[in-house]
Each structure stands twice: as structure tokens, then as C-alpha cells.
PDB file of C-alpha atoms in Angstrom:
ATOM      1  CA  MET A   1      14.276 -17.301   0.664  1.00 48.00           C
ATOM      2  CA  SER A   2      15.957 -19.061   3.571  1.00 53.00           C
ATOM      3  CA  ARG A   3      14.586 -19.339   7.092  1.00 56.00           C
ATOM      4  CA  TRP A   4      17.170 -16.923   8.511  1.00 62.00           C
ATOM      5  CA  ARG A   5      16.333 -14.296   5.907  1.00 62.00           C
ATOM      6  CA  MET A   6      12.654 -14.572   6.718  1.00 55.00           C
ATOM      7  CA  ALA A   7      13.479 -14.282  10.420  1.00 58.00           C
ATOM      8  CA  LEU A   8      15.494 -11.150   9.711  1.00 63.00           C
ATOM      9  CA  LEU A   9      12.631  -9.703   7.677  1.00 59.00           C
ATOM     10  CA  LEU A  10      10.241 -10.372  10.547  1.00 58.00           C
ATOM     11  CA  ILE A  11      12.555  -8.733  13.072  1.00 66.00           C
ATOM     12  CA  ALA A  12      13.103  -5.776  10.769  1.00 61.00           C
ATOM     13  CA  GLY A  13       9.325  -5.410  10.301  1.00 61.00           C
ATOM     14  CA  VAL A  14       8.686  -5.407  14.045  1.00 61.00           C
ATOM     15  CA  ALA A  15      11.489  -2.893  14.600  1.00 65.00           C
ATOM     16  CA  TYR A  16      10.197  -0.651  11.839  1.00 63.00           C
ATOM     17  CA  ALA A  17       6.643  -0.723  13.247  1.00 63.00           C
ATOM     18  CA  GLY A  18       7.871   0.257  16.709  1.00 62.00           C
ATOM     19  CA  ALA A  19      10.175   2.950  15.338  1.00 67.00           C
ATOM     20  CA  SER A  20       7.364   4.339  13.164  1.00 69.00           C
ATOM     21  CA  HIS A  21       5.041   4.666  16.141  1.00 65.00           C
ATOM     22  CA  TRP A  22       7.792   6.452  18.124  1.00 67.00           C
ATOM     23  CA  MET A  23       8.662   8.816  15.258  1.00 69.00           C
ATOM     24  CA  MET A  24       5.030   9.668  14.594  1.00 70.00           C
ATOM     25  CA  LEU A  25       4.416  10.560  18.241  1.00 70.00           C
ATOM     26  CA  PHE A  26       7.594  12.522  18.953  1.00 65.00           C
ATOM     27  CA  HIS A  27       9.168  13.572  15.626  1.00 65.00           C
ATOM     28  CA  ALA A  28       6.276  13.656  13.172  1.00 63.00           C
ATOM     29  CA  ALA A  29       7.260  16.954  11.539  1.00 63.00           C
ATOM     30  CA  GLU A  30      11.008  16.316  11.245  1.00 68.00           C
ATOM     31  CA  PRO A  31      12.085  16.071   7.600  1.00 66.00           C
ATOM     32  CA  TRP A  32      14.179  12.965   8.257  1.00 68.00           C
ATOM     33  CA  ALA A  33      11.243  11.279   9.971  1.00 69.00           C
ATOM     34  CA  VAL A  34       8.873  12.174   7.141  1.00 68.00           C
ATOM     35  CA  GLY A  35      11.346  10.664   4.676  1.00 67.00           C
ATOM     36  CA  VAL A  36      11.622   7.410   6.642  1.00 68.00           C
ATOM     37  CA  LEU A  37       7.903   7.125   7.307  1.00 67.00           C
ATOM     38  CA  LEU A  38       6.774   7.904   3.755  1.00 70.00           C
ATOM     39  CA  GLY A  39       9.547   5.838   2.230  1.00 71.00           C
ATOM     40  CA  PRO A  40       7.440   2.616   1.959  1.00 70.00           C
ATOM     41  CA  LEU A  41       4.828   4.427  -0.161  1.00 68.00           C
ATOM     42  CA  TRP A  42       7.498   5.787  -2.507  1.00 73.00           C
ATOM     43  CA  LEU A  43       9.202   2.366  -2.811  1.00 74.00           C
ATOM     44  CA  THR A  44       5.807   0.763  -3.521  1.00 71.00           C
ATOM     45  CA  ALA A  45       5.136   3.383  -6.201  1.00 72.00           C
ATOM     46  CA  LEU A  46       8.592   2.782  -7.753  1.00 74.00           C
ATOM     47  CA  GLY A  47       8.019  -0.958  -7.869  1.00 71.00           C
ATOM     48  CA  LEU A  48       4.531  -0.707  -9.367  1.00 67.00           C
ATOM     49  CA  ALA A  49       5.511   1.966 -11.921  1.00 70.00           C
ATOM     50  CA  GLY A  50       8.619   0.102 -12.962  1.00 71.00           C
ATOM     51  CA  SER A  51       6.854  -3.241 -13.400  1.00 64.00           C
ATOM     52  CA  ARG A  52       3.836  -1.809 -15.194  1.00 65.00           C
ATOM     53  CA  PHE A  53       5.324   1.027 -17.331  1.00 70.00           C
ATOM     54  CA  GLY A  54       9.018   0.182 -17.542  1.00 74.00           C
ATOM     55  CA  GLY A  55      11.873   2.705 -17.334  1.00 78.00           C
ATOM     56  CA  TRP A  56       9.846   5.834 -17.984  1.00 76.00           C
ATOM     57  CA  GLY A  57       7.334   4.895 -15.293  1.00 74.00           C
ATOM     58  CA  LEU A  58      10.150   4.330 -12.834  1.00 77.00           C
ATOM     59  CA  ALA A  59      11.651   7.715 -13.738  1.00 83.00           C
ATOM     60  CA  VAL A  60       8.333   9.516 -13.223  1.00 79.00           C
ATOM     61  CA  ALA A  61       7.758   7.846  -9.847  1.00 77.00           C
ATOM     62  CA  ALA A  62      11.315   8.722  -8.777  1.00 80.00           C
ATOM     63  CA  LEU A  63      10.817  12.360  -9.824  1.00 80.00           C
ATOM     64  CA  VAL A  64       7.510  12.621  -7.964  1.00 75.00           C
ATOM     65  CA  GLY A  65       9.161  11.231  -4.828  1.00 74.00           C
ATOM     66  CA  VAL A  66      12.055  13.690  -5.039  1.00 74.00           C
ATOM     67  CA  LEU A  67       9.683  16.623  -5.582  1.00 77.00           C
ATOM     68  CA  GLY A  68       7.542  15.452  -2.678  1.00 71.00           C
ATOM     69  CA  PHE A  69      10.493  15.308  -0.341  1.00 72.00           C
ATOM     70  CA  ALA A  70      11.566  18.781  -1.498  1.00 71.00           C
ATOM     71  CA  LEU A  71       8.130  20.090  -0.528  1.00 69.00           C
ATOM     72  CA  VAL A  72       8.587  18.484   2.910  1.00 67.00           C
ATOM     73  CA  LEU A  73      11.961  20.188   3.376  1.00 67.00           C
ATOM     74  CA  LEU A  74      10.409  23.526   2.400  1.00 67.00           C
ATOM     75  CA  GLY A  75       7.470  23.037   4.770  1.00 64.00           C
ATOM     76  CA  GLU A  76       4.960  23.104   1.887  1.00 61.00           C
ATOM     77  CA  ALA A  77       3.652  19.566   2.147  1.00 57.00           C
ATOM     78  CA  GLY A  78       0.933  20.323   4.682  1.00 60.00           C
ATOM     79  CA  ASP A  79       0.208  18.533   7.943  1.00 69.00           C
ATOM     80  CA  PRO A  80       2.579  15.516   8.138  1.00 73.00           C
ATOM     81  CA  ASN A  81       0.073  13.593  10.276  1.00 78.00           C
ATOM     82  CA  ARG A  82      -2.421  13.766   7.433  1.00 78.00           C
ATOM     83  CA  LEU A  83       0.243  12.557   5.017  1.00 75.00           C
ATOM     84  CA  TYR A  84       0.853   9.504   7.223  1.00 77.00           C
ATOM     85  CA  MET A  85      -2.824   8.726   7.360  1.00 84.00           C
ATOM     86  CA  LEU A  86      -3.179   9.090   3.581  1.00 79.00           C
ATOM     87  CA  GLN A  87      -0.221   6.758   3.073  1.00 77.00           C
ATOM     88  CA  HIS A  88      -1.708   4.070   5.343  1.00 84.00           C
ATOM     89  CA  ALA A  89      -5.193   4.366   3.917  1.00 87.00           C
ATOM     90  CA  GLY A  90      -3.849   4.579   0.354  1.00 82.00           C
ATOM     91  CA  ILE A  91      -1.734   1.457   0.613  1.00 80.00           C
ATOM     92  CA  ASN A  92      -4.659  -0.507   2.062  1.00 87.00           C
ATOM     93  CA  ALA A  93      -6.935   0.815  -0.674  1.00 89.00           C
ATOM     94  CA  LEU A  94      -4.428  -0.240  -3.346  1.00 81.00           C
ATOM     95  CA  LEU A  95      -4.127  -3.688  -1.838  1.00 86.00           C
ATOM     96  CA  CYS A  96      -7.932  -3.938  -1.714  1.00 90.00           C
ATOM     97  CA  GLY A  97      -8.080  -3.130  -5.409  1.00 88.00           C
ATOM     98  CA  TRP A  98      -5.234  -5.516  -6.250  1.00 85.00           C
ATOM     99  CA  PHE A  99      -6.792  -8.465  -4.434  1.00 90.00           C
ATOM    100  CA  GLY A 100     -10.378  -7.602  -5.369  1.00 90.00           C
ATOM    101  CA  GLY A 101      -9.456  -7.101  -9.034  1.00 87.00           C
ATOM    102  CA  THR A 102      -8.641 -10.797  -9.356  1.00 88.00           C
ATOM    103  CA  LEU A 103     -12.029 -12.003  -8.062  1.00 89.00           C
ATOM    104  CA  ARG A 104     -13.675 -12.073 -11.484  1.00 82.00           C
ATOM    105  CA  ARG A 105     -14.914 -15.543 -12.368  1.00 77.00           C
ATOM    106  CA  ASP A 106     -12.927 -15.609 -15.598  1.00 76.00           C
ATOM    107  CA  ARG A 107      -9.533 -15.569 -13.904  1.00 82.00           C
ATOM    108  CA  LEU A 108      -7.579 -17.134 -11.076  1.00 88.00           C
ATOM    109  CA  SER A 109      -7.694 -15.180  -7.812  1.00 88.00           C
ATOM    110  CA  LEU A 110      -4.542 -13.587  -6.464  1.00 88.00           C
ATOM    111  CA  ILE A 111      -4.151 -16.109  -3.611  1.00 86.00           C
ATOM    112  CA  GLY A 112      -4.724 -18.809  -6.201  1.00 86.00           C
ATOM    113  CA  GLN A 113      -1.838 -17.394  -8.244  1.00 85.00           C
ATOM    114  CA  PHE A 114       0.422 -17.566  -5.189  1.00 80.00           C
ATOM    115  CA  ALA A 115      -0.737 -21.112  -4.372  1.00 80.00           C
ATOM    116  CA  GLN A 116      -0.151 -22.241  -7.941  1.00 80.00           C
ATOM    117  CA  ARG A 117       3.548 -21.429  -7.514  1.00 74.00           C
ATOM    118  CA  ILE A 118       3.707 -24.246  -4.941  1.00 73.00           C
ATOM    119  CA  HIS A 119       1.535 -26.957  -6.526  1.00 73.00           C
ATOM    120  CA  PRO A 120      -1.212 -27.462  -9.184  1.00 78.00           C
ATOM    121  CA  LEU A 121      -4.673 -26.440  -8.054  1.00 77.00           C
ATOM    122  CA  SER A 122      -7.738 -28.672  -8.076  1.00 82.00           C
ATOM    123  CA  PRO A 123     -11.158 -27.059  -8.634  1.00 84.00           C
ATOM    124  CA  ALA A 124     -11.792 -27.166  -4.874  1.00 83.00           C
ATOM    125  CA  MET A 125      -8.481 -25.386  -4.227  1.00 85.00           C
ATOM    126  CA  ARG A 126      -9.283 -22.730  -6.810  1.00 86.00           C
ATOM    127  CA  ASP A 127     -12.604 -22.053  -5.108  1.00 88.00           C
ATOM    128  CA  TYR A 128     -11.008 -21.969  -1.668  1.00 88.00           C
ATOM    129  CA  THR A 129      -8.255 -19.568  -2.706  1.00 88.00           C
ATOM    130  CA  ARG A 130     -10.906 -17.315  -4.249  1.00 91.00           C
ATOM    131  CA  ARG A 131     -12.715 -17.161  -0.917  1.00 91.00           C
ATOM    132  CA  VAL A 132      -9.467 -16.416   0.929  1.00 92.00           C
ATOM    133  CA  THR A 133      -8.756 -13.634  -1.580  1.00 93.00           C
ATOM    134  CA  LEU A 134     -12.203 -12.235  -0.826  1.00 94.00           C
ATOM    135  CA  VAL A 135     -11.437 -12.251   2.929  1.00 94.00           C
ATOM    136  CA  TRP A 136      -8.223 -10.280   2.333  1.00 94.00           C
ATOM    137  CA  THR A 137     -10.068  -7.853   0.057  1.00 95.00           C
ATOM    138  CA  VAL A 138     -12.658  -7.182   2.780  1.00 95.00           C
ATOM    139  CA  TYR A 139      -9.901  -6.779   5.371  1.00 95.00           C
ATOM    140  CA  PHE A 140      -8.074  -4.138   3.319  1.00 94.00           C
ATOM    141  CA  ALA A 141     -11.345  -2.318   2.629  1.00 96.00           C
ATOM    142  CA  LEU A 142     -12.236  -2.256   6.332  1.00 96.00           C
ATOM    143  CA  MET A 143      -8.726  -1.115   7.265  1.00 93.00           C
ATOM    144  CA  THR A 144      -8.938   1.749   4.781  1.00 94.00           C
ATOM    145  CA  VAL A 145     -12.206   2.916   6.313  1.00 95.00           C
ATOM    146  CA  ALA A 146     -10.913   2.390   9.863  1.00 95.00           C
ATOM    147  CA  SER A 147      -7.761   4.385   9.170  1.00 92.00           C
ATOM    148  CA  VAL A 148      -9.710   7.414   7.957  1.00 94.00           C
ATOM    149  CA  GLY A 149     -12.339   7.060  10.694  1.00 95.00           C
ATOM    150  CA  VAL A 150      -9.903   6.759  13.585  1.00 94.00           C
ATOM    151  CA  TYR A 151      -7.851   9.698  12.283  1.00 92.00           C
ATOM    152  CA  ALA A 152     -10.969  11.852  11.967  1.00 92.00           C
ATOM    153  CA  THR A 153     -12.547  11.005  15.330  1.00 94.00           C
ATOM    154  CA  LEU A 154      -9.791  10.009  17.771  1.00 92.00           C
ATOM    155  CA  SER A 155      -6.342  11.266  18.738  1.00 90.00           C
ATOM    156  CA  PHE A 156      -3.368  10.921  16.430  1.00 84.00           C
ATOM    157  CA  ALA A 157      -1.745   8.667  19.024  1.00 87.00           C
ATOM    158  CA  ALA A 158      -4.715   6.286  18.737  1.00 90.00           C
ATOM    159  CA  TRP A 159      -4.429   6.322  14.970  1.00 88.00           C
ATOM    160  CA  SER A 160      -0.689   5.572  15.184  1.00 86.00           C
ATOM    161  CA  VAL A 161      -1.413   2.532  17.381  1.00 87.00           C
ATOM    162  CA  LEU A 162      -3.865   1.288  14.760  1.00 89.00           C
ATOM    163  CA  ALA A 163      -1.574   1.928  11.793  1.00 85.00           C
ATOM    164  CA  ASN A 164       1.774   0.908  13.221  1.00 80.00           C
ATOM    165  CA  LEU A 165       0.972  -1.747  15.825  1.00 82.00           C
ATOM    166  CA  LEU A 166      -2.471  -3.235  15.298  1.00 88.00           C
ATOM    167  CA  SER A 167      -2.374  -3.399  11.494  1.00 87.00           C
ATOM    168  CA  PRO A 168       0.732  -5.668  11.327  1.00 84.00           C
ATOM    169  CA  LEU A 169      -0.661  -7.820  14.121  1.00 87.00           C
ATOM    170  CA  MET A 170      -3.975  -8.267  12.288  1.00 89.00           C
ATOM    171  CA  VAL A 171      -2.233  -9.142   9.041  1.00 88.00           C
ATOM    172  CA  GLY A 172      -0.160 -11.768  10.864  1.00 85.00           C
ATOM    173  CA  ALA A 173      -3.229 -13.146  12.602  1.00 88.00           C
ATOM    174  CA  LEU A 174      -5.071 -13.478   9.272  1.00 89.00           C
ATOM    175  CA  PHE A 175      -2.089 -15.086   7.590  1.00 84.00           C
ATOM    176  CA  PHE A 176      -1.308 -17.623  10.287  1.00 83.00           C
ATOM    177  CA  GLY A 177      -4.957 -18.191  11.142  1.00 86.00           C
ATOM    178  CA  GLU A 178      -5.750 -19.115   7.533  1.00 85.00           C
ATOM    179  CA  TYR A 179      -2.797 -21.495   7.471  1.00 78.00           C
ATOM    180  CA  LEU A 180      -3.973 -23.241  10.648  1.00 81.00           C
ATOM    181  CA  LEU A 181      -7.611 -23.460   9.511  1.00 83.00           C
ATOM    182  CA  ARG A 182      -6.901 -24.561   5.938  1.00 80.00           C
ATOM    183  CA  TYR A 183      -6.486 -28.267   6.675  1.00 74.00           C
ATOM    184  CA  ARG A 184      -9.283 -28.364   9.219  1.00 79.00           C
ATOM    185  CA  LEU A 185     -11.685 -27.084   6.585  1.00 77.00           C
ATOM    186  CA  HIS A 186     -10.125 -29.053   3.730  1.00 73.00           C
ATOM    187  CA  PRO A 187      -8.088 -32.031   4.990  1.00 73.00           C
ATOM    188  CA  GLU A 188      -7.941 -33.328   1.406  1.00 68.00           C
ATOM    189  CA  PHE A 189      -5.714 -30.447   0.336  1.00 69.00           C
ATOM    190  CA  GLU A 190      -2.078 -31.170  -0.378  1.00 66.00           C
ATOM    191  CA  ARG A 191       0.063 -30.333   2.648  1.00 64.00           C
ATOM    192  CA  THR A 192       2.540 -27.473   2.348  1.00 66.00           C
ATOM    193  CA  ARG A 193       4.913 -26.001   4.868  1.00 60.00           C
ATOM    194  CA  LEU A 194       4.343 -22.497   6.183  1.00 57.00           C
ATOM    195  CA  ILE A 195       7.773 -21.475   4.851  1.00 56.00           C
ATOM    196  CA  ASP A 196       6.730 -22.556   1.323  1.00 58.00           C
ATOM    197  CA  THR A 197       3.633 -20.380   1.620  1.00 57.00           C
ATOM    198  CA  VAL A 198       5.781 -17.384   2.494  1.00 55.00           C
ATOM    199  CA  ARG A 199       8.273 -18.153  -0.257  1.00 56.00           C
ATOM    200  CA  ALA A 200       5.459 -18.125  -2.822  1.00 53.00           C
ATOM    201  CA  PHE A 201       5.029 -14.384  -2.274  1.00 53.00           C
ATOM    202  CA  TYR A 202       8.672 -13.813  -3.290  1.00 49.00           C
ATOM    203  CA  SER A 203       9.008 -16.336  -6.116  1.00 54.00           C
ATOM    204  CA  ALA A 204       8.730 -15.646  -9.810  1.00 44.00           C
ATOM    205  CA  PRO A 205       5.171 -15.053 -11.067  1.00 45.00           C
ATOM    206  CA  ALA A 206       3.157 -18.054 -12.107  1.00 43.00           C
ATOM    207  CA  ASP A 207       2.750 -18.879 -15.766  1.00 40.00           C
ATOM    208  CA  PRO A 208       0.346 -16.206 -17.108  1.00 39.00           C
ATOM    209  CA  ALA A 209      -1.478 -18.821 -19.154  1.00 38.00           C
ATOM    210  CA  ALA A 210      -2.294 -20.740 -15.951  1.00 41.00           C
ATOM    211  CA  ARG A 211      -3.952 -17.721 -14.399  1.00 41.00           C
ATOM    212  CA  GLN A 212      -6.995 -17.883 -16.587  1.00 43.00           C
TER     213      GLN A 212
END
């Protein structure tokens, strides 16, 4: 992935976050807005189902998405605000399980798998990436709880600020903060560029045998 593509993705992400906040506040119940705002959850489900279960999994996820949108058009999907909260909390819960599921001692952590796409890992690097994976796991767990808690106790506008504006900022702060702290904590680690770190998330998976 080139620099300009990453820049475009960043701009698109910021624009989507701002547009999501606007749509949730002023057009939350509009069918077109519901489709746009719940689209990321459906796309995530399509990707996971397709990669894990193949063509039939992709077909089932596609059918569920179409049926869900039909319910929205018919006004049978319930409170759209609750749907938005469930999407945000659900995605964070899934990420928590994905990251946390790789923390077993008998396998390489998820961040370790990403790092291994850039360079071989020493034992110290494996241990460090495991701790970073734990930090992300805790973050996603806390965000899941915060999403439900803010929705239940504060206004929907406050929840939208958390979900659409603060969440991306906190993810960015964690990502860049870890990158800046990495070589202060472990100056012996091999130097990598930030762009290489980002590319690792989009590259082909590491050799499965190396994940153990």
C-alpha cells in the first residue's frame, strides 16, 4: 500500500466518522442512513464469514444483511439508535475476542503475527508484542463496556461523540503512541518505518507454521 493510498484511507476515515456523527444526530431513522451506518458491520460479517466458511458462509452473511435491511425499510428493526450502539459494542467485543484469543502461551500473539510480516522476531520481541496485544485487548473490552454504559446513562448525542469521534482518536493515539514508545522501551529492537507497520495489517498472512 502506497503512501497516497494510506493518506486517502485516513481522509476517508475522518470523513466517514464526521458524517456518521451527523447522520446519527439528524437522520438516525432514515433507511438510507441506517444502511450507510450499519454497512461496516455487514462488510465485516461478509469478510469473516467468507474467510472462515467459504462461499456458503459468504452467501449466508449476504442473505442476513439483505433481510436486515428489508426489516429496516419496513420499520420492523426496532430503535435504530439501539442498533448503532449494538454495532459499535459488537465490533469492539469481536476485536477484543480476536486479539485476546491469541494470548495463549502456546501461540504467537496477534500483534506478533503482524510484526513477523516485517521481520523475524526475537524472544524479547515476541514477549513485547504479546504485551501490546494485551493492551489492545483491554482497550476493546473497556470500549465495549463504555459504549453500553454511555448509551444507557447519557444522551444519544454523547454516545455518538464517543462512538464516532473519540473512538477513532483513541485508536490512533494507541497506535502512534505505541510506535513512539517502542524504541524508548526497547532500543535494541530492529527499526521499522511507521508505513511498514501499517502495511503489515494489509499484507498477506504470515506463515501459519511460524505462528506457533
